[in-house]
XYZ file of C-alpha atoms in Angstrom:
612
model
C -14.128 137.671 51.467
C -16.594 140.399 52.542
C -16.459 144.108 51.759
C -13.856 146.070 53.824
C -16.409 148.721 54.734
C -20.154 148.971 54.090
C -20.000 152.238 52.141
C -16.431 152.213 50.735
C -15.332 149.899 47.974
C -11.968 148.165 47.829
C -10.948 150.424 44.945
C -11.781 153.529 46.985
C -9.638 152.328 49.889
C -6.728 151.803 47.485
C -7.190 155.209 45.887
C -7.452 156.918 49.281
C -3.813 155.931 49.909
C -2.592 156.872 46.407
C 0.461 159.008 47.155
C 0.384 160.533 43.671
C -3.067 161.987 44.214
C -3.112 163.031 47.866
C -0.705 165.073 49.965
C -1.994 163.327 53.066
C -1.258 159.908 51.532
C 2.172 161.115 50.455
C 3.213 162.131 53.994
C 1.653 159.279 55.965
C 2.371 155.575 56.023
C -0.378 153.011 56.575
C 1.732 150.696 58.683
C 2.924 153.522 60.907
C -0.644 154.148 62.070
C -1.633 152.858 65.458
C -4.974 151.827 63.931
C -4.420 148.189 63.010
C -7.928 148.109 61.569
C -6.838 150.467 58.782
C -3.969 148.107 57.952
C -6.363 145.179 57.868
C -8.843 147.110 55.699
C -6.138 148.000 53.181
C -4.830 144.445 52.921
C -8.359 143.115 52.568
C -8.979 145.642 49.806
C -5.891 144.375 47.942
C -7.078 140.797 48.405
C -10.541 141.644 47.112
C -9.194 143.340 43.987
C -6.878 140.393 43.380
C -9.840 138.026 43.657
C -11.928 140.188 41.343
C -9.175 140.251 38.712
C -9.346 136.483 38.477
C -12.975 136.660 37.409
C -13.672 135.643 33.819
C -16.738 137.886 33.489
C -14.978 141.241 33.707
C -15.542 143.791 30.970
C -12.579 145.594 29.457
C -13.425 148.730 31.409
C -13.693 146.870 34.711
C -10.438 145.039 34.032
C -8.677 148.296 33.274
C -9.940 149.895 36.511
C -8.822 146.890 38.581
C -5.399 146.828 36.904
C -4.964 150.503 37.672
C -6.017 149.943 41.296
C -3.642 147.009 41.759
C -0.721 149.011 40.304
C -1.444 151.839 42.752
C -1.709 149.297 45.568
C 1.598 147.632 44.651
C 3.370 150.982 44.491
C 1.938 151.780 47.913
C 2.870 148.408 49.391
C 6.375 148.731 47.966
C 6.777 152.072 49.790
C 5.324 150.574 52.962
C 7.643 147.556 52.670
C 10.660 149.788 52.229
C 9.650 152.058 55.112
C 9.146 149.181 57.566
C 12.560 147.775 56.650
C 14.329 151.137 56.939
C 12.605 152.105 60.151
C 13.366 148.856 61.956
C 16.743 147.881 60.480
C 19.991 148.680 62.284
C 23.466 147.132 61.893
C 24.241 144.308 64.296
C 26.163 145.373 67.384
C 29.333 143.576 66.407
C 31.570 144.264 69.409
C 29.751 142.112 71.991
C 29.313 139.385 69.383
C 32.986 139.454 68.425
C 33.934 139.082 72.069
C 31.403 136.390 72.876
C 31.037 134.203 69.812
C 33.150 131.063 69.847
C 36.207 131.758 67.739
C 38.046 128.573 68.655
C 39.567 126.949 65.555
C 39.495 123.232 64.966
C 43.179 122.995 65.827
C 44.676 123.287 69.265
C 44.802 126.934 70.352
C 48.280 128.350 70.168
C 50.082 131.594 70.478
C 51.305 132.343 67.004
C 53.205 135.475 67.928
C 56.515 135.148 66.123
C 59.294 137.541 67.008
C 62.486 136.237 65.477
C 64.311 139.463 66.086
C 68.076 139.235 66.195
C 70.041 139.492 69.387
C 71.945 142.691 70.029
C 75.131 141.102 68.808
C 75.857 140.883 65.106
C 72.652 142.586 64.090
C 74.553 144.504 61.440
C 75.215 141.435 59.312
C 73.661 141.633 55.873
C 70.988 138.984 55.368
C 68.788 137.894 52.514
C 65.677 140.051 52.277
C 63.275 137.146 52.642
C 65.022 136.044 55.842
C 65.390 139.482 57.406
C 61.710 140.241 56.921
C 60.886 137.280 59.106
C 62.163 139.254 62.086
C 59.384 141.800 61.686
C 56.579 139.301 61.240
C 54.183 139.221 64.163
C 51.037 137.229 64.400
C 47.982 137.497 66.556
C 47.285 135.419 69.586
C 44.956 132.586 68.645
C 43.787 131.869 72.196
C 40.254 133.194 71.821
C 37.509 133.350 74.370
C 34.275 131.398 74.098
C 31.274 132.388 76.200
C 27.522 132.297 75.776
C 25.815 135.129 73.945
C 22.373 135.372 75.511
C 20.529 136.945 72.585
C 21.727 134.316 70.101
C 20.199 130.911 69.504
C 22.915 128.298 69.212
C 22.805 126.005 66.173
C 26.076 124.155 66.535
C 28.489 126.973 65.680
C 25.870 129.131 63.915
C 24.241 131.765 66.108
C 21.179 133.407 64.623
C 19.808 136.710 65.849
C 16.342 138.185 65.506
C 17.002 141.207 63.311
C 13.512 142.762 63.382
C 10.637 142.861 65.890
C 8.028 140.105 65.416
C 5.277 142.604 64.518
C 7.428 144.142 61.778
C 8.223 140.702 60.397
C 4.507 139.865 60.323
C 3.717 143.101 58.459
C 6.524 142.543 55.960
C 5.349 139.009 55.287
C 1.775 140.256 54.745
C 2.994 142.786 52.192
C 5.399 140.361 50.489
C 2.649 137.756 50.160
C 0.420 140.189 48.259
C 3.188 141.663 46.083
C 4.355 138.200 45.020
C 0.780 137.068 44.364
C 0.270 140.114 42.133
C 3.391 139.339 40.093
C 5.659 141.882 41.790
C 8.189 139.337 42.990
C 11.219 141.077 41.451
C 10.224 144.499 42.815
C 9.768 143.054 46.288
C 13.148 141.295 46.171
C 14.905 144.418 44.905
C 13.456 146.647 47.625
C 14.298 144.110 50.298
C 17.823 143.581 48.989
C 18.631 147.277 48.626
C 17.653 148.068 52.221
C 19.181 145.024 53.861
C 22.415 145.304 51.833
C 23.000 148.758 53.288
C 22.459 147.313 56.778
C 24.922 144.496 56.102
C 27.406 147.074 54.766
C 27.058 148.960 58.044
C 27.834 145.793 59.992
C 30.818 145.154 57.722
C 32.193 148.605 58.513
C 31.844 147.962 62.229
C 33.710 144.685 61.791
C 36.494 146.421 59.868
C 35.799 144.638 56.562
C 36.785 147.129 53.873
C 35.834 147.291 50.217
C 39.176 146.588 48.560
C 39.873 145.222 45.129
C 42.256 142.306 44.673
C 44.804 144.798 43.301
C 44.400 147.052 46.337
C 45.004 144.120 48.674
C 48.077 142.908 46.825
C 49.595 146.400 46.926
C 49.398 146.579 50.736
C 52.657 146.440 52.634
C 53.051 143.422 54.908
C 52.392 145.288 58.155
C 49.057 146.612 56.871
C 48.132 143.263 55.344
C 49.037 141.482 58.569
C 46.664 143.689 60.549
C 43.855 143.251 58.010
C 44.239 139.474 58.063
C 43.765 139.474 61.833
C 40.630 141.596 61.487
C 39.325 139.381 58.689
C 39.678 136.210 60.775
C 37.600 137.729 63.556
C 35.103 139.342 61.190
C 34.577 136.270 58.991
C 33.351 134.182 61.905
C 30.834 136.852 62.859
C 29.779 137.374 59.239
C 29.156 133.703 58.495
C 27.882 132.484 61.853
C 25.853 135.505 62.905
C 25.379 138.159 60.228
C 24.665 136.017 57.149
C 22.932 133.307 59.176
C 20.634 135.920 60.737
C 19.913 137.481 57.345
C 18.956 134.041 56.065
C 16.665 133.541 59.039
C 14.982 136.904 58.393
C 14.443 136.026 54.724
C 12.928 132.728 55.800
C 10.627 134.454 58.305
C 9.347 136.890 55.666
C 9.404 134.942 52.393
C 9.322 131.211 53.112
C 6.694 129.348 51.018
C 5.516 132.519 49.270
C 4.928 132.093 45.544
C 6.121 129.340 43.252
C 9.764 130.478 43.422
C 12.044 130.152 46.427
C 11.540 133.760 47.430
C 13.466 133.428 50.693
C 16.565 132.121 48.877
C 16.325 134.802 46.213
C 16.049 137.614 48.758
C 18.885 136.180 50.812
C 21.235 136.089 47.819
C 20.114 139.556 46.727
C 21.131 140.797 50.172
C 24.407 139.013 50.871
C 25.947 138.108 47.510
C 27.990 141.295 47.157
C 29.089 141.373 50.839
C 29.944 137.646 50.728
C 32.022 138.123 47.574
C 33.720 141.090 49.240
C 34.535 138.892 52.237
C 35.944 136.036 50.164
C 37.761 138.282 47.679
C 40.102 139.369 50.454
C 41.234 135.801 51.164
C 41.475 135.014 47.475
C 43.737 138.024 46.949
C 45.964 136.881 49.819
C 46.098 133.341 48.426
C 47.448 134.511 45.054
C 49.763 137.234 46.372
C 53.559 136.986 46.383
C 54.681 133.948 48.361
C 56.933 135.446 51.006
C 58.016 133.163 53.878
C 56.964 135.660 56.560
C 53.351 135.318 55.385
C 53.176 131.573 56.004
C 51.702 131.637 59.485
C 49.015 134.175 58.642
C 48.158 132.099 55.588
C 47.810 129.095 57.888
C 45.641 131.114 60.263
C 43.417 132.040 57.320
C 43.395 128.417 56.174
C 42.401 127.165 59.630
C 39.711 129.800 60.028
C 38.208 129.132 56.609
C 38.390 125.368 57.120
C 36.662 125.793 60.476
C 33.922 127.811 58.750
C 33.317 125.384 55.860
C 30.457 123.452 57.528
C 28.781 126.745 58.459
C 29.268 128.117 54.938
C 27.625 124.967 53.564
C 24.704 125.419 55.954
C 24.208 129.132 55.346
C 24.648 128.959 51.550
C 22.905 125.625 50.960
C 20.481 126.746 48.256
C 20.929 126.541 44.496
C 21.082 130.362 44.077
C 23.886 130.439 46.668
C 25.968 127.781 44.938
C 28.421 130.279 43.412
C 29.214 131.579 46.899
C 29.316 128.138 48.511
C 31.870 126.709 46.079
C 34.243 129.660 46.532
C 35.324 128.592 49.995
C 36.854 125.170 49.165
C 38.471 126.647 46.050
C 40.090 129.433 48.089
C 41.049 126.889 50.752
C 42.868 124.877 48.093
C 44.714 127.994 46.912
C 45.700 128.841 50.490
C 47.119 125.347 50.886
C 49.080 125.732 47.649
C 50.315 129.132 48.797
C 51.476 127.631 52.093
C 53.409 124.923 50.253
C 54.996 127.575 48.057
C 55.951 129.726 51.048
C 57.590 126.791 52.811
C 59.559 126.098 49.636
C 60.512 129.786 49.425
C 61.708 129.649 53.023
C 63.869 126.613 52.267
C 65.400 128.438 49.299
C 65.933 131.581 51.376
C 67.789 129.619 54.051
C 69.934 127.950 51.428
C 70.908 131.157 49.633
C 71.238 133.519 52.630
C 74.361 135.363 51.518
C 76.046 136.983 54.531
C 79.811 136.465 54.494
C 80.921 138.625 57.414
C 81.722 136.260 60.307
C 79.849 136.881 63.530
C 82.360 138.029 66.181
C 83.470 135.437 68.685
C 81.955 132.501 66.816
C 78.618 132.924 68.569
C 75.181 131.951 67.260
C 74.452 133.396 63.834
C 71.212 135.442 63.476
C 70.195 133.111 60.646
C 70.250 130.172 63.050
C 67.931 131.972 65.459
C 65.558 132.980 62.663
C 65.357 129.527 61.195
C 64.869 127.695 64.481
C 62.214 130.143 65.664
C 60.480 129.684 62.326
C 60.696 125.906 62.594
C 59.404 125.984 66.170
C 56.356 127.884 64.995
C 55.880 125.443 62.116
C 55.639 122.674 64.699
C 52.777 124.561 66.345
C 50.911 124.269 63.040
C 51.779 120.607 62.544
C 48.152 119.478 62.186
C 47.375 121.958 59.427
C 50.723 121.672 57.649
C 50.682 117.902 58.082
C 47.585 117.821 55.879
C 48.938 120.378 53.406
C 52.504 119.076 52.952
C 52.153 115.738 51.188
C 55.462 115.323 49.336
C 59.105 114.973 50.351
C 61.568 117.836 49.869
C 63.772 117.830 46.785
C 67.439 117.442 47.710
C 70.703 117.669 45.816
C 69.395 119.980 43.080
C 70.161 123.589 42.279
C 67.965 126.136 44.009
C 68.292 129.701 42.760
C 71.840 129.087 41.446
C 72.869 127.482 44.745
C 73.586 123.767 44.864
C 71.625 122.111 47.644
C 73.253 119.388 49.754
C 72.546 115.732 49.130
C 70.453 114.001 51.761
C 69.184 110.431 51.934
C 65.744 110.242 53.501
C 65.477 106.459 53.203
C 66.633 105.997 56.781
C 63.847 108.370 57.848
C 61.206 106.616 55.764
C 58.721 106.422 58.633
C 58.725 110.191 59.096
C 55.797 112.125 57.565
C 56.542 114.623 54.758
C 56.286 117.667 57.048
C 58.881 116.234 59.437
C 61.184 115.545 56.476
C 60.823 119.172 55.394
C 61.829 120.363 58.874
C 64.824 118.037 58.861
C 65.674 119.301 55.381
C 65.525 122.935 56.519
C 67.895 122.114 59.392
C 70.183 120.298 56.954
C 70.392 123.243 54.566
C 70.838 125.608 57.519
C 73.773 123.490 58.636
C 75.067 123.453 55.049
C 74.895 127.258 54.941
C 76.603 127.539 58.328
C 79.418 125.295 57.149
C 79.958 127.724 54.304
C 79.960 130.695 56.653
C 82.471 128.988 58.953
C 85.011 129.056 56.118
C 85.133 132.857 56.365
C 86.922 132.574 59.736
C 90.689 132.780 59.356
C 91.185 130.741 62.550
C 90.151 127.089 62.093
C 89.639 126.727 65.829
C 87.105 129.579 65.799
C 85.391 128.043 62.769
C 84.874 124.818 64.722
C 83.603 126.781 67.731
C 81.116 128.561 65.465
C 79.747 125.249 64.180
C 79.623 123.858 67.721
C 77.668 126.868 69.021
C 75.148 126.908 66.197
C 74.450 123.183 65.967
C 74.214 122.992 69.762
C 71.643 125.803 69.614
C 69.675 123.801 67.036
C 69.762 120.723 69.274
C 68.606 122.681 72.320
C 65.722 124.285 70.406
C 64.569 120.827 69.315
C 64.861 119.390 72.807
C 63.014 122.375 74.244
C 59.856 121.686 72.215
C 57.986 118.412 72.706
C 56.193 118.848 69.370
C 59.394 119.656 67.505
C 61.297 116.777 69.112
C 58.557 114.324 68.169
C 58.601 115.567 64.581
C 62.390 115.617 64.143
C 62.822 112.303 65.902
C 65.611 110.989 68.127
C 67.548 109.502 65.218
C 68.251 112.834 63.525
C 68.672 114.513 66.904
C 71.485 112.073 67.663
C 73.056 112.960 64.311
C 73.023 116.653 65.208
C 74.412 115.929 68.667
C 77.327 114.039 67.112
C 77.982 116.986 64.811
C 78.283 119.599 67.547
C 80.332 117.254 69.756
C 82.689 116.545 66.871
C 82.990 120.302 66.291
C 83.893 120.733 69.972
C 86.543 118.017 69.629
C 87.910 119.605 66.460
C 88.066 122.983 68.214
C 90.085 121.532 71.083
C 92.440 119.736 68.756
C 93.013 122.830 66.636
C 93.620 124.966 69.727
C 95.378 122.799 72.276
C 97.448 120.355 70.267
C 100.159 123.030 70.003
C 99.948 123.762 73.737
C 100.138 120.092 74.712
C 102.937 119.540 72.196
C 105.100 121.829 74.348
C 104.604 119.497 77.320
C 106.140 116.400 75.703
C 109.522 115.028 76.747
C 110.955 114.582 73.301
C 113.859 116.907 72.509
C 114.640 117.857 76.120
C 117.358 115.266 76.870
C 120.980 115.910 75.954
C 121.674 112.577 74.279
C 118.108 111.584 73.456
C 117.761 109.429 76.603
C 115.850 110.471 79.693
C 118.606 109.184 81.975
C 121.340 111.053 80.125
C 120.404 114.491 81.505
C 118.140 117.418 80.621
C 119.089 120.092 78.132
C 118.421 123.293 80.028
C 118.486 125.421 76.902
C 115.900 123.187 75.250
C 113.814 123.263 78.421
C 113.960 127.054 78.569
C 112.784 127.271 74.951
C 110.019 124.779 75.682
C 108.675 126.865 78.596
C 108.956 130.034 76.505
C 106.970 128.377 73.719
C 104.328 127.092 76.143
C 103.931 130.513 77.780
C 103.674 132.291 74.435
C 101.159 129.835 72.967
C 98.986 129.791 76.089
C 99.123 133.608 76.266
C 97.910 133.810 72.678
C 95.148 131.231 73.227
C 94.032 133.030 76.369
C 94.112 136.438 74.728
C 92.089 135.407 71.705
C 89.680 132.839 73.145
C 88.711 134.968 76.127
C 87.093 137.138 73.437
C 85.285 134.201 71.869
C 81.813 133.388 73.080
C 79.970 130.218 73.995
C 76.584 131.657 75.009
C 75.185 128.448 76.499
C 76.417 128.278 80.077
C 76.324 124.507 80.379
C 78.132 123.975 77.082
C 80.719 126.601 78.081
C 81.426 124.788 81.356
C 81.595 121.391 79.655
C 84.102 122.758 77.148
C 86.272 124.265 79.873
C 86.198 121.061 81.933
C 87.189 119.021 78.881
C 90.134 121.362 78.267
C 91.195 121.287 81.906
C 91.039 117.470 81.981
C 93.660 117.363 79.243
C 95.770 120.421 80.056
C 96.151 120.357 83.845
C 97.385 116.733 84.274
C 99.857 117.209 81.417
C 101.151 120.522 82.815
C 101.340 119.196 86.384
C 103.300 116.150 85.215
C 105.608 118.311 83.089
C 106.325 120.609 86.053
C 106.938 117.618 88.290
C 109.517 116.189 85.933
C 111.414 119.342 84.994
C 110.857 122.037 87.649
C 114.149 121.259 89.356
C 116.038 121.699 86.084
C 115.062 125.331 85.398
C 114.815 128.700 87.131
C 111.380 129.793 88.369
C 111.743 132.871 86.146
C 110.818 130.704 83.166
C 107.784 129.172 84.854
C 105.182 131.857 84.185
C 102.100 129.864 85.188
C 101.244 127.785 88.193
C 98.667 125.024 87.873
C 96.130 127.325 89.553
C 96.967 130.096 87.067
C 96.230 127.775 84.175
C 92.930 126.705 85.721
C 91.899 130.315 86.192
C 93.020 131.162 82.688
C 90.907 128.406 81.141
C 87.927 129.552 83.233
C 88.278 132.964 81.551
C 87.694 131.508 78.114
C 84.545 131.868 75.964
C 83.040 134.768 77.920
C 83.415 137.266 75.101
C 85.188 139.679 77.466
C 87.556 142.321 76.111
C 89.703 142.145 79.269
C 89.857 138.750 80.913
C 89.829 138.138 84.655
C 93.092 136.237 84.286
C 94.759 139.197 82.628
C 93.636 141.416 85.458
C 94.951 138.939 88.014
C 98.322 138.711 86.295
C 98.648 142.508 86.200
C 98.067 142.900 89.947
């Protein structure tokens, strides 16, 4: 290589830009000059000194002078390297990327908003803490938009950006090549990493990724943690697919094939190791936090997002230096899966031990039933993820938290996958709990109505979801249908057997034979008994509630089909044997009275009609 200038030696060019000896050199930067020739001259001077140092004929004095010159040159190039990076580096504009990058998970998009809030009625009932918290759990909408981001180059799901101008990249590579050749590899990597780490930190702040320790994360209340999980899911996709991928590309553009070491990999890890650990530490902290049932769906969202990112993580962190980062993801994914299994088990236990003993007024649907079925419905939305996570059957018939669980034989449901068996098991222990709560009603008829209402609600929730119905299966659905229909039958028997008993012939004939004459006193007592019993049934059951309109009508029709023919026949046989003063109700009155039932009204329409 020829001399940089005819009258100036390479050493003089180096010394001219020695910032420790010249104020002008201290305040000016070579690579900020518009004179590219000066940049070329300086780099050629470094190359010439490097070549001269390899000579075997140098005297000690010459070697010392060259070593001094190269140290000054490396200090200068380090400053120039740092200045180019600082001058041209800015955090990625995260907002347009967040909106445009494909955030679609591998599973079918779903709305995971879960609001299992209680109805206005009965909201004062005391419930187990782990169940009541479910009502406040809300989860973000997973229907994300996917559009093209023009400034990104698509590599499957990875979208790299050009972080620096081409000219700056060329200058940085020229400097890095000479620093590495002179044995200043570590200094070059450290300067690069320190500048680019601050840029990545700036992008993290824009994405809402905070520096929190595992302890800090685990001390967050659920509302704050819930919000941070949503931000993490959005941020992680940008970090892996854009931010880290682009940083890797920049390292490759500057350092690829320089020196005997993999300089590009080393600089990449120097830049992103701390931010990547910060990103993954958040999920790790969530995965080992307390396993509360209300966290399940956010855990599954995290699991899906991380699983979706695994191929990209493998691509971005594919080098040996990045191995410690790369292996974190599957390990955390495994812990998230274990946490999800634990949370489902906790939910099962919470349903089993939910302690409220105050009966809901009117025998309507218990808040626990609504919570559980809303929870189960949302589980069915995550059936692909949970189907892979839940691999064992539920444990039945044992003691859970000092509560004996019901026995259940799953052999007849052997073809059902484990997740479906867990849903069936949750419904079974819900029903078991409801049976216990029904015993707190003093009126057996109301207890049966309570079971009818709640099991019917369970059946309707299953029928209303194609996914849930497929998972539960028609066989168990038929079992539940039989249960609520039997409860309806038991309710009618407990209520109306006394009413219908008044309409029998036995005991109304003077000598025990129908042809021997009617005992008017016995007939008067019979009508008095019928009127009193029907009045009491009407008064109490008009206050009871069957919230499902179709079920309410079916129940009324079933009652009318038994009551009206019997009453009409009784009137036909005995009306001529008693004064109208004892016949309080006409057939139409009875029909109207039955139509008043199960509305939950304090004053029935029938009562108003009778008072007019």
